[in-house]
Coordinates of N, CA, C and O in Angstrom, one line a residue:
M25 N -27.2 5.0 -31.2 CA -25.9 4.6 -31.7 C -24.9 5.2 -30.7 O -24.9 6.4 -30.3
T26 N -23.9 4.3 -30.2 CA -22.9 4.8 -29.3 C -21.7 5.4 -30.1 O -21.5 5.0 -31.2
E27 N -21.0 6.3 -29.4 CA -19.9 6.9 -30.0 C -18.7 6.0 -30.0 O -18.6 5.2 -29.1
P28 N -17.9 6.0 -31.0 CA -16.7 5.1 -31.0 C -15.8 5.4 -29.8 O -15.6 6.6 -29.5
R29 N -15.2 4.4 -29.3 CA -14.4 4.5 -28.1 C -12.9 4.7 -28.6 O -12.5 4.0 -29.5
D30 N -12.2 5.5 -27.9 CA -10.8 5.7 -28.2 C -10.0 4.5 -27.5 O -9.9 4.5 -26.3
I31 N -9.6 3.5 -28.3 CA -9.1 2.3 -27.7 C -7.8 2.6 -27.0 O -7.5 2.0 -25.9
H32 N -7.0 3.6 -27.4 CA -5.8 3.9 -26.7 C -6.1 4.5 -25.3 O -5.4 4.2 -24.3
A33 N -7.0 5.4 -25.2 CA -7.4 5.9 -23.9 C -8.0 4.8 -23.0 O -7.7 4.8 -21.8
Y34 N -8.8 4.0 -23.6 CA -9.4 2.8 -22.8 C -8.2 2.0 -22.3 O -8.2 1.6 -21.1
L35 N -7.3 1.6 -23.1 CA -6.2 0.7 -22.6 C -5.3 1.4 -21.6 O -4.7 0.8 -20.7
A36 N -5.1 2.7 -21.8 CA -4.3 3.5 -20.8 C -4.8 3.4 -19.4 O -4.1 3.5 -18.4
Q37 N -6.1 3.2 -19.3 CA -6.7 3.1 -17.9 C -6.2 1.9 -17.1 O -6.1 2.0 -15.9
F38 N -5.8 0.9 -17.8 CA -5.2 -0.3 -17.2 C -3.9 0.0 -16.5 O -3.5 -0.7 -15.5
D39 N -3.2 1.0 -17.0 CA -1.9 1.3 -16.3 C -2.1 2.0 -15.0 O -1.1 2.2 -14.3
D40 N -3.3 2.4 -14.6 CA -3.6 3.1 -13.4 C -4.0 2.1 -12.3 O -4.2 2.5 -11.2
I41 N -4.0 0.8 -12.5 CA -4.3 -0.2 -11.5 C -3.1 -0.6 -10.7 O -2.2 -1.1 -11.3
P42 N -3.0 -0.2 -9.4 CA -1.8 -0.5 -8.6 C -1.5 -2.0 -8.6 O -2.4 -2.8 -8.3
G43 N -0.3 -2.4 -8.8 CA 0.2 -3.7 -8.7 C -0.3 -4.7 -9.8 O -0.2 -5.9 -9.6
T44 N -0.9 -4.2 -10.8 CA -1.5 -5.0 -11.9 C -0.9 -4.6 -13.2 O -0.8 -3.4 -13.5
R45 N -0.6 -5.6 -14.0 CA -0.1 -5.3 -15.4 C -1.0 -6.1 -16.3 O -0.9 -7.3 -16.3
V46 N -1.8 -5.4 -17.0 CA -2.7 -6.1 -18.0 C -2.0 -6.3 -19.2 O -1.3 -5.5 -19.8
Y47 N -2.0 -7.6 -19.7 CA -1.3 -8.0 -20.8 C -2.0 -7.6 -22.1 O -2.8 -8.3 -22.7
T48 N -1.7 -6.4 -22.6 CA -2.3 -5.8 -23.8 C -1.5 -6.2 -25.0 O -0.3 -6.7 -24.9
A49 N -2.0 -5.9 -26.2 CA -1.3 -6.1 -27.4 C 0.0 -5.3 -27.4 O 1.0 -5.8 -27.9
K50 N 0.0 -4.1 -26.9 CA 1.2 -3.3 -26.8 C 2.3 -4.0 -26.0 O 3.5 -4.1 -26.4
R51 N 1.9 -4.6 -24.9 CA 2.9 -5.4 -24.0 C 3.3 -6.6 -24.8 O 4.5 -7.0 -24.7
A52 N 2.4 -7.3 -25.5 CA 2.8 -8.5 -26.2 C 3.8 -8.2 -27.3 O 4.8 -8.9 -27.5
R53 N 3.6 -7.1 -28.0 CA 4.6 -6.7 -29.0 C 6.0 -6.4 -28.4 O 7.0 -6.8 -28.9
A54 N 6.0 -5.7 -27.3 CA 7.2 -5.3 -26.6 C 8.0 -6.5 -26.1 O 9.2 -6.6 -26.1
G55 N 7.2 -7.5 -25.7 CA 7.8 -8.7 -25.0 C 8.0 -9.9 -25.9 O 8.4 -11.0 -25.4
Y56 N 7.6 -9.8 -27.2 CA 7.6 -10.9 -28.1 C 8.9 -11.7 -28.0 O 8.9 -13.0 -27.8
H57 N 10.1 -11.1 -28.1 CA 11.3 -11.8 -28.1 C 11.7 -12.4 -26.8 O 12.2 -13.5 -26.7
M58 N 11.3 -11.7 -25.7 CA 11.5 -12.2 -24.4 C 10.7 -13.5 -24.1 O 11.2 -14.4 -23.6
N59 N 9.5 -13.4 -24.6 CA 8.6 -14.6 -24.4 C 9.1 -15.8 -25.3 O 9.0 -16.9 -24.9
Q60 N 9.6 -15.5 -26.5 CA 10.1 -16.6 -27.3 C 11.4 -17.2 -26.7 O 11.5 -18.4 -26.7
F61 N 12.2 -16.3 -26.1 CA 13.4 -16.9 -25.3 C 12.9 -17.8 -24.2 O 13.4 -18.9 -24.1
A62 N 11.9 -17.3 -23.4 CA 11.4 -18.1 -22.3 C 10.9 -19.5 -22.8 O 11.1 -20.5 -22.2
M63 N 10.1 -19.4 -23.9 CA 9.6 -20.7 -24.5 C 10.7 -21.6 -25.0 O 10.5 -22.8 -25.0
S64 N 11.8 -21.1 -25.3 CA 12.9 -21.9 -25.8 C 13.4 -22.8 -24.7 O 14.0 -23.9 -24.9
L65 N 13.1 -22.4 -23.4 CA 13.6 -23.2 -22.3 C 12.8 -24.5 -22.0 O 13.0 -25.2 -21.1
M66 N 11.8 -24.7 -22.9 CA 11.0 -26.0 -22.8 C 11.9 -27.1 -23.3 O 11.6 -28.3 -22.9
K67 N 13.0 -26.9 -24.0 CA 13.9 -27.9 -24.5 C 15.1 -28.0 -23.5 O 15.7 -27.0 -23.2
A68 N 15.4 -29.3 -23.1 CA 16.4 -29.5 -22.1 C 17.8 -29.0 -22.6 O 18.5 -28.4 -21.8
E69 N 18.1 -29.1 -23.9 CA 19.4 -28.6 -24.4 C 19.5 -27.1 -24.3 O 20.5 -26.6 -24.0
N70 N 18.3 -26.4 -24.4 CA 18.4 -24.9 -24.3 C 18.5 -24.5 -22.8 O 19.2 -23.6 -22.5
R71 N 17.8 -25.3 -22.0 CA 18.0 -25.0 -20.5 C 19.5 -25.2 -20.1 O 20.0 -24.4 -19.4
D72 N 20.1 -26.2 -20.6 CA 21.5 -26.5 -20.3 C 22.4 -25.3 -20.8 O 23.3 -24.9 -20.1
R73 N 22.2 -24.9 -22.0 CA 22.9 -23.8 -22.6 C 22.7 -22.5 -21.8 O 23.7 -21.8 -21.6
F74 N 21.5 -22.2 -21.4 CA 21.2 -21.0 -20.7 C 21.9 -21.1 -19.3 O 22.5 -20.1 -18.9
K75 N 21.8 -22.2 -18.6 CA 22.4 -22.3 -17.3 C 23.9 -22.3 -17.4 O 24.6 -21.8 -16.5
A76 N 24.5 -22.7 -18.5 CA 26.0 -22.7 -18.6 C 26.5 -21.3 -18.8 O 27.6 -20.9 -18.3
D77 N 25.8 -20.4 -19.5 CA 26.2 -19.0 -19.8 C 25.0 -18.2 -20.1 O 24.6 -18.0 -21.3
E78 N 24.3 -17.7 -19.1 CA 23.1 -17.0 -19.3 C 23.2 -15.8 -20.2 O 22.4 -15.6 -21.1
R79 N 24.2 -15.0 -20.0 CA 24.4 -13.8 -20.8 C 24.6 -14.2 -22.3 O 24.0 -13.6 -23.2
A80 N 25.4 -15.1 -22.6 CA 25.6 -15.5 -24.0 C 24.4 -16.0 -24.6 O 24.1 -15.7 -25.8
Y81 N 23.6 -16.8 -23.8 CA 22.3 -17.3 -24.4 C 21.4 -16.2 -24.7 O 20.7 -16.2 -25.7
L82 N 21.3 -15.3 -23.7 CA 20.4 -14.1 -23.9 C 20.8 -13.3 -25.1 O 20.0 -12.7 -25.8
D83 N 22.1 -13.2 -25.3 CA 22.6 -12.4 -26.5 C 22.2 -12.9 -27.8 O 22.3 -12.2 -28.8
E84 N 21.8 -14.2 -27.9 CA 21.3 -14.8 -29.1 C 19.9 -14.3 -29.5 O 19.4 -14.6 -30.6
W85 N 19.2 -13.6 -28.6 CA 17.9 -13.2 -28.8 C 17.8 -11.7 -29.0 O 18.6 -11.0 -28.5
K86 N 16.8 -11.3 -29.7 CA 16.6 -9.8 -30.0 C 15.9 -9.2 -28.8 O 14.8 -8.7 -28.8
L87 N 16.6 -9.2 -27.7 CA 16.1 -8.6 -26.4 C 16.8 -7.2 -26.2 O 17.9 -7.0 -26.6
T88 N 16.1 -6.3 -25.6 CA 16.7 -5.0 -25.2 C 17.7 -5.3 -24.0 O 17.5 -6.4 -23.3
D89 N 18.6 -4.4 -23.8 CA 19.5 -4.6 -22.7 C 18.7 -4.6 -21.4 O 19.1 -5.4 -20.5
E90 N 17.7 -3.8 -21.3 CA 16.8 -3.8 -20.1 C 16.1 -5.1 -19.9 O 16.0 -5.6 -18.7
Q91 N 15.7 -5.7 -20.9 CA 15.0 -7.1 -20.8 C 16.0 -8.1 -20.4 O 15.7 -8.9 -19.5
K92 N 17.2 -8.1 -21.0 CA 18.3 -9.0 -20.6 C 18.6 -8.9 -19.1 O 18.7 -9.9 -18.4
Q93 N 18.7 -7.6 -18.6 CA 19.1 -7.4 -17.2 C 18.0 -7.9 -16.3 O 18.3 -8.4 -15.3
A94 N 16.8 -7.6 -16.7 CA 15.6 -8.0 -15.8 C 15.6 -9.6 -15.7 O 15.4 -10.1 -14.6
I95 N 15.9 -10.3 -16.8 CA 16.0 -11.7 -16.7 C 17.1 -12.2 -15.9 O 17.0 -13.0 -15.0
L96 N 18.3 -11.6 -16.1 CA 19.5 -12.0 -15.3 C 19.3 -11.7 -13.8 O 19.7 -12.5 -13.0
D97 N 18.6 -10.6 -13.5 CA 18.3 -10.3 -12.1 C 17.1 -11.1 -11.5 O 16.8 -11.0 -10.3
R98 N 16.4 -11.8 -12.4 CA 15.2 -12.6 -12.0 C 14.2 -11.6 -11.4 O 13.5 -11.9 -10.4
D99 N 14.2 -10.4 -12.0 CA 13.2 -9.4 -11.6 C 11.9 -9.6 -12.4 O 11.8 -8.9 -13.5
Y100 N 11.1 -10.5 -12.0 CA 9.9 -10.8 -12.8 C 8.9 -9.7 -12.9 O 8.3 -9.6 -14.0
N101 N 8.8 -8.8 -11.9 CA 7.9 -7.7 -12.1 C 8.4 -6.8 -13.2 O 7.7 -6.3 -14.0
R102 N 9.7 -6.6 -13.3 CA 10.3 -5.8 -14.4 C 10.1 -6.5 -15.7 O 9.8 -5.8 -16.7
C103 N 10.3 -7.8 -15.7 CA 10.0 -8.5 -16.9 C 8.6 -8.3 -17.4 O 8.3 -8.1 -18.6
L104 N 7.6 -8.3 -16.5 CA 6.2 -8.0 -16.9 C 6.1 -6.6 -17.4 O 5.4 -6.4 -18.4
D105 N 6.7 -5.7 -16.8 CA 6.7 -4.3 -17.3 C 7.2 -4.2 -18.7 O 6.8 -3.4 -19.5
L106 N 8.2 -5.0 -19.0 CA 8.8 -5.0 -20.3 C 8.2 -5.9 -21.4 O 8.8 -6.2 -22.4
G107 N 7.0 -6.4 -21.0 CA 6.3 -7.2 -22.0 C 6.3 -8.7 -21.8 O 5.7 -9.5 -22.6
G108 N 6.9 -9.2 -20.7 CA 6.9 -10.6 -20.4 C 5.5 -11.1 -20.0 O 4.8 -10.3 -19.4
N109 N 5.2 -12.3 -20.4 CA 4.0 -12.9 -20.0 C 4.3 -13.9 -18.9 O 5.2 -14.8 -19.1
I110 N 3.6 -13.9 -17.8 CA 3.9 -14.7 -16.7 C 3.9 -16.2 -17.0 O 4.8 -17.0 -16.5
Y111 N 3.1 -16.6 -17.9 CA 3.0 -18.1 -18.2 C 4.3 -18.5 -19.1 O 4.7 -19.6 -19.0
F112 N 4.8 -17.6 -19.8 CA 6.1 -17.8 -20.5 C 7.2 -17.7 -19.6 O 8.2 -18.6 -19.6
L113 N 7.2 -16.7 -18.7 CA 8.3 -16.5 -17.7 C 8.4 -17.7 -16.8 O 9.4 -17.9 -16.2
A114 N 7.3 -18.4 -16.6 CA 7.3 -19.6 -15.8 C 8.4 -20.6 -16.2 O 9.0 -21.3 -15.4
K115 N 8.8 -20.6 -17.5 CA 9.8 -21.5 -18.0 C 11.2 -21.0 -17.4 O 12.0 -21.9 -17.1
V116 N 11.4 -19.7 -17.1 CA 12.6 -19.3 -16.5 C 12.7 -19.7 -15.1 O 13.7 -20.3 -14.7
F117 N 11.7 -19.5 -14.3 CA 11.8 -19.9 -12.9 C 11.7 -21.4 -12.7 O 12.3 -22.0 -11.8
S118 N 11.1 -22.1 -13.6 CA 11.1 -23.5 -13.6 C 12.6 -24.1 -13.9 O 13.0 -25.0 -13.2
T119 N 13.2 -23.4 -14.8 CA 14.6 -23.7 -15.1 C 15.5 -23.5 -13.9 O 16.5 -24.3 -13.6
D120 N 15.2 -22.6 -13.0 CA 15.9 -22.3 -11.8 C 15.5 -23.3 -10.7 O 16.0 -23.2 -9.5
G121 N 14.5 -24.1 -10.9 CA 14.0 -25.1 -9.9 C 13.0 -24.5 -9.0 O 12.8 -25.0 -7.9
Q122 N 12.5 -23.3 -9.3 CA 11.4 -22.7 -8.5 C 10.1 -23.1 -8.9 O 9.8 -23.2 -10.1
S123 N 9.2 -23.2 -8.0 CA 7.8 -23.5 -8.3 C 7.1 -22.1 -8.7 O 7.7 -21.0 -8.4
F124 N 5.9 -22.2 -9.3 CA 5.2 -21.0 -9.6 C 4.9 -20.2 -8.3 O 5.1 -19.0 -8.2
L125 N 4.5 -20.9 -7.2 CA 4.3 -20.3 -5.9 C 5.5 -19.6 -5.4 O 5.4 -18.4 -4.9
Q126 N 6.7 -20.2 -5.5 CA 7.9 -19.5 -5.0 C 8.2 -18.3 -5.8 O 8.5 -17.2 -5.2
A127 N 8.1 -18.3 -7.1 CA 8.4 -17.2 -7.9 C 7.4 -16.1 -7.8 O 7.8 -14.9 -7.6
V128 N 6.2 -16.4 -7.7 CA 5.2 -15.3 -7.6 C 5.3 -14.7 -6.2 O 5.1 -13.5 -6.0
G129 N 5.6 -15.5 -5.2 CA 5.8 -14.9 -3.9 C 6.9 -13.9 -3.9 O 6.8 -12.8 -3.2
T130 N 8.0 -14.1 -4.7 CA 9.0 -13.1 -4.7 C 8.5 -11.8 -5.4 O 9.0 -10.7 -5.1
M131 N 7.5 -11.9 -6.3 CA 7.0 -10.7 -6.9 C 6.1 -9.9 -6.0 O 5.9 -8.7 -6.3
T132 N 5.6 -10.5 -4.9 CA 4.8 -9.7 -4.0 C 5.5 -9.2 -2.8 O 5.0 -8.5 -2.0
G133 N 6.7 -9.7 -2.6 CA 7.5 -9.4 -1.4 C 7.1 -10.2 -0.2 O 7.4 -9.9 0.9
M134 N 6.3 -11.3 -0.5 CA 5.9 -12.1 0.6 C 6.6 -13.5 0.5 O 7.1 -13.8 -0.5
S135 N 6.6 -14.2 1.6 CA 7.2 -15.5 1.6 C 6.2 -16.4 0.8 O 5.0 -16.1 0.8
P136 N 6.7 -17.5 0.2 CA 5.8 -18.4 -0.5 C 4.6 -18.8 0.5 O 3.5 -18.9 0.0
E137 N 5.0 -19.1 1.7 CA 3.9 -19.5 2.7 C 2.9 -18.5 2.9 O 1.7 -18.8 2.9
D138 N 3.3 -17.2 3.1 CA 2.4 -16.1 3.3 C 1.5 -15.9 2.1 O 0.3 -15.6 2.2
Y139 N 2.2 -15.9 0.9 CA 1.4 -15.7 -0.3 C 0.4 -16.8 -0.5 O -0.8 -16.6 -0.8
Q140 N 0.8 -18.1 -0.3 CA -0.2 -19.2 -0.4 C -1.3 -19.0 0.6 O -2.5 -19.2 0.2
A141 N -1.0 -18.7 1.8 CA -2.1 -18.5 2.8 C -3.1 -17.4 2.4 O -4.3 -17.5 2.5
M142 N -2.5 -16.3 1.8 CA -3.4 -15.2 1.4 C -4.3 -15.6 0.3 O -5.5 -15.4 0.2
M143 N -3.7 -16.4 -0.7 CA -4.5 -16.8 -1.8 C -5.6 -17.8 -1.4 O -6.7 -17.8 -1.9
I144 N -5.2 -18.7 -0.5 CA -6.2 -19.7 0.0 C -7.4 -19.0 0.7 O -8.5 -19.4 0.6
A145 N -7.0 -17.9 1.4 CA -8.0 -17.1 2.1 C -8.8 -16.2 1.2 O -9.7 -15.5 1.7
G146 N -8.6 -16.3 -0.1 CA -9.4 -15.5 -1.0 C -8.7 -14.4 -1.7 O -9.3 -13.6 -2.5
G147 N -7.4 -14.3 -1.5 CA -6.6 -13.2 -2.3 C -6.6 -11.9 -1.6 O -7.1 -11.8 -0.4
R148 N -6.0 -10.9 -2.2 CA -5.9 -9.6 -1.7 C -7.3 -8.9 -1.6 O -8.2 -9.2 -2.4
S149 N -7.4 -8.1 -0.6 CA -8.7 -7.4 -0.4 C -8.9 -6.4 -1.5 O -8.0 -5.7 -1.8
P150 N -10.1 -6.3 -2.0 CA -10.4 -5.2 -3.0 C -10.4 -3.8 -2.4 O -10.5 -2.8 -3.1
D151 N -10.4 -3.8 -1.0 CA -10.5 -2.5 -0.4 C -9.1 -1.8 -0.4 O -8.1 -2.5 -0.5
G152 N -9.0 -0.5 -0.4 CA -7.8 0.2 -0.4 C -7.6 1.0 -1.7 O -8.5 1.3 -2.4
V153 N -6.3 1.3 -2.0 CA -6.0 2.1 -3.1 C -6.4 1.4 -4.4 O -5.9 0.3 -4.7
R154 N -7.2 2.0 -5.2 CA -7.7 1.4 -6.5 C -7.1 2.1 -7.7 O -7.4 1.7 -8.8
S155 N -6.4 3.2 -7.5 CA -5.8 4.0 -8.6 C -4.5 4.5 -8.2 O -4.3 5.1 -7.1
I156 N -3.5 4.4 -9.1 CA -2.2 4.9 -8.8 C -2.3 6.5 -8.7 O -1.7 7.1 -7.8
K157 N -3.0 7.1 -9.6 CA -3.1 8.5 -9.7 C -3.8 9.1 -8.4 O -3.5 10.2 -8.0
D158 N -4.6 8.3 -7.8 CA -5.4 8.7 -6.6 C -4.5 8.7 -5.3 O -4.9 9.1 -4.3
R159 N -3.3 8.1 -5.4 CA -2.4 7.9 -4.3 C -1.9 9.3 -3.8 O -1.6 9.5 -2.6
T160 N -1.8 10.2 -4.7 CA -1.2 11.5 -4.4 C -2.1 12.4 -3.7 O -3.2 12.3 -3.6

């Protein structure tokens, strides 16, 4: 018989992966309202309201000030840190007229063309730093 695993210790390991945010239940709970806001942009009338006054529209949602600012800044990496799900956040950059490729490129610091070429070539190399704590 195996010993029970400490689920919190297990999930904490995911926070040590450089450049990766694993969408855990904890993140889902933190980002619930942000993701609901993003999904609201599926309706044209909501996209129009958001584009007319982004701050006012965001104020209608139970978002933290930090989440609102991350959305206003279009800092998608910060949105992910605060519980956003990339597939829901796609509604935000789609509202801005950006493709998934363009938006994700901004998250990597690469041009969309360089990001696309990297992904077509097989993605990032698994070699290199595999742990944030091992960087020091």
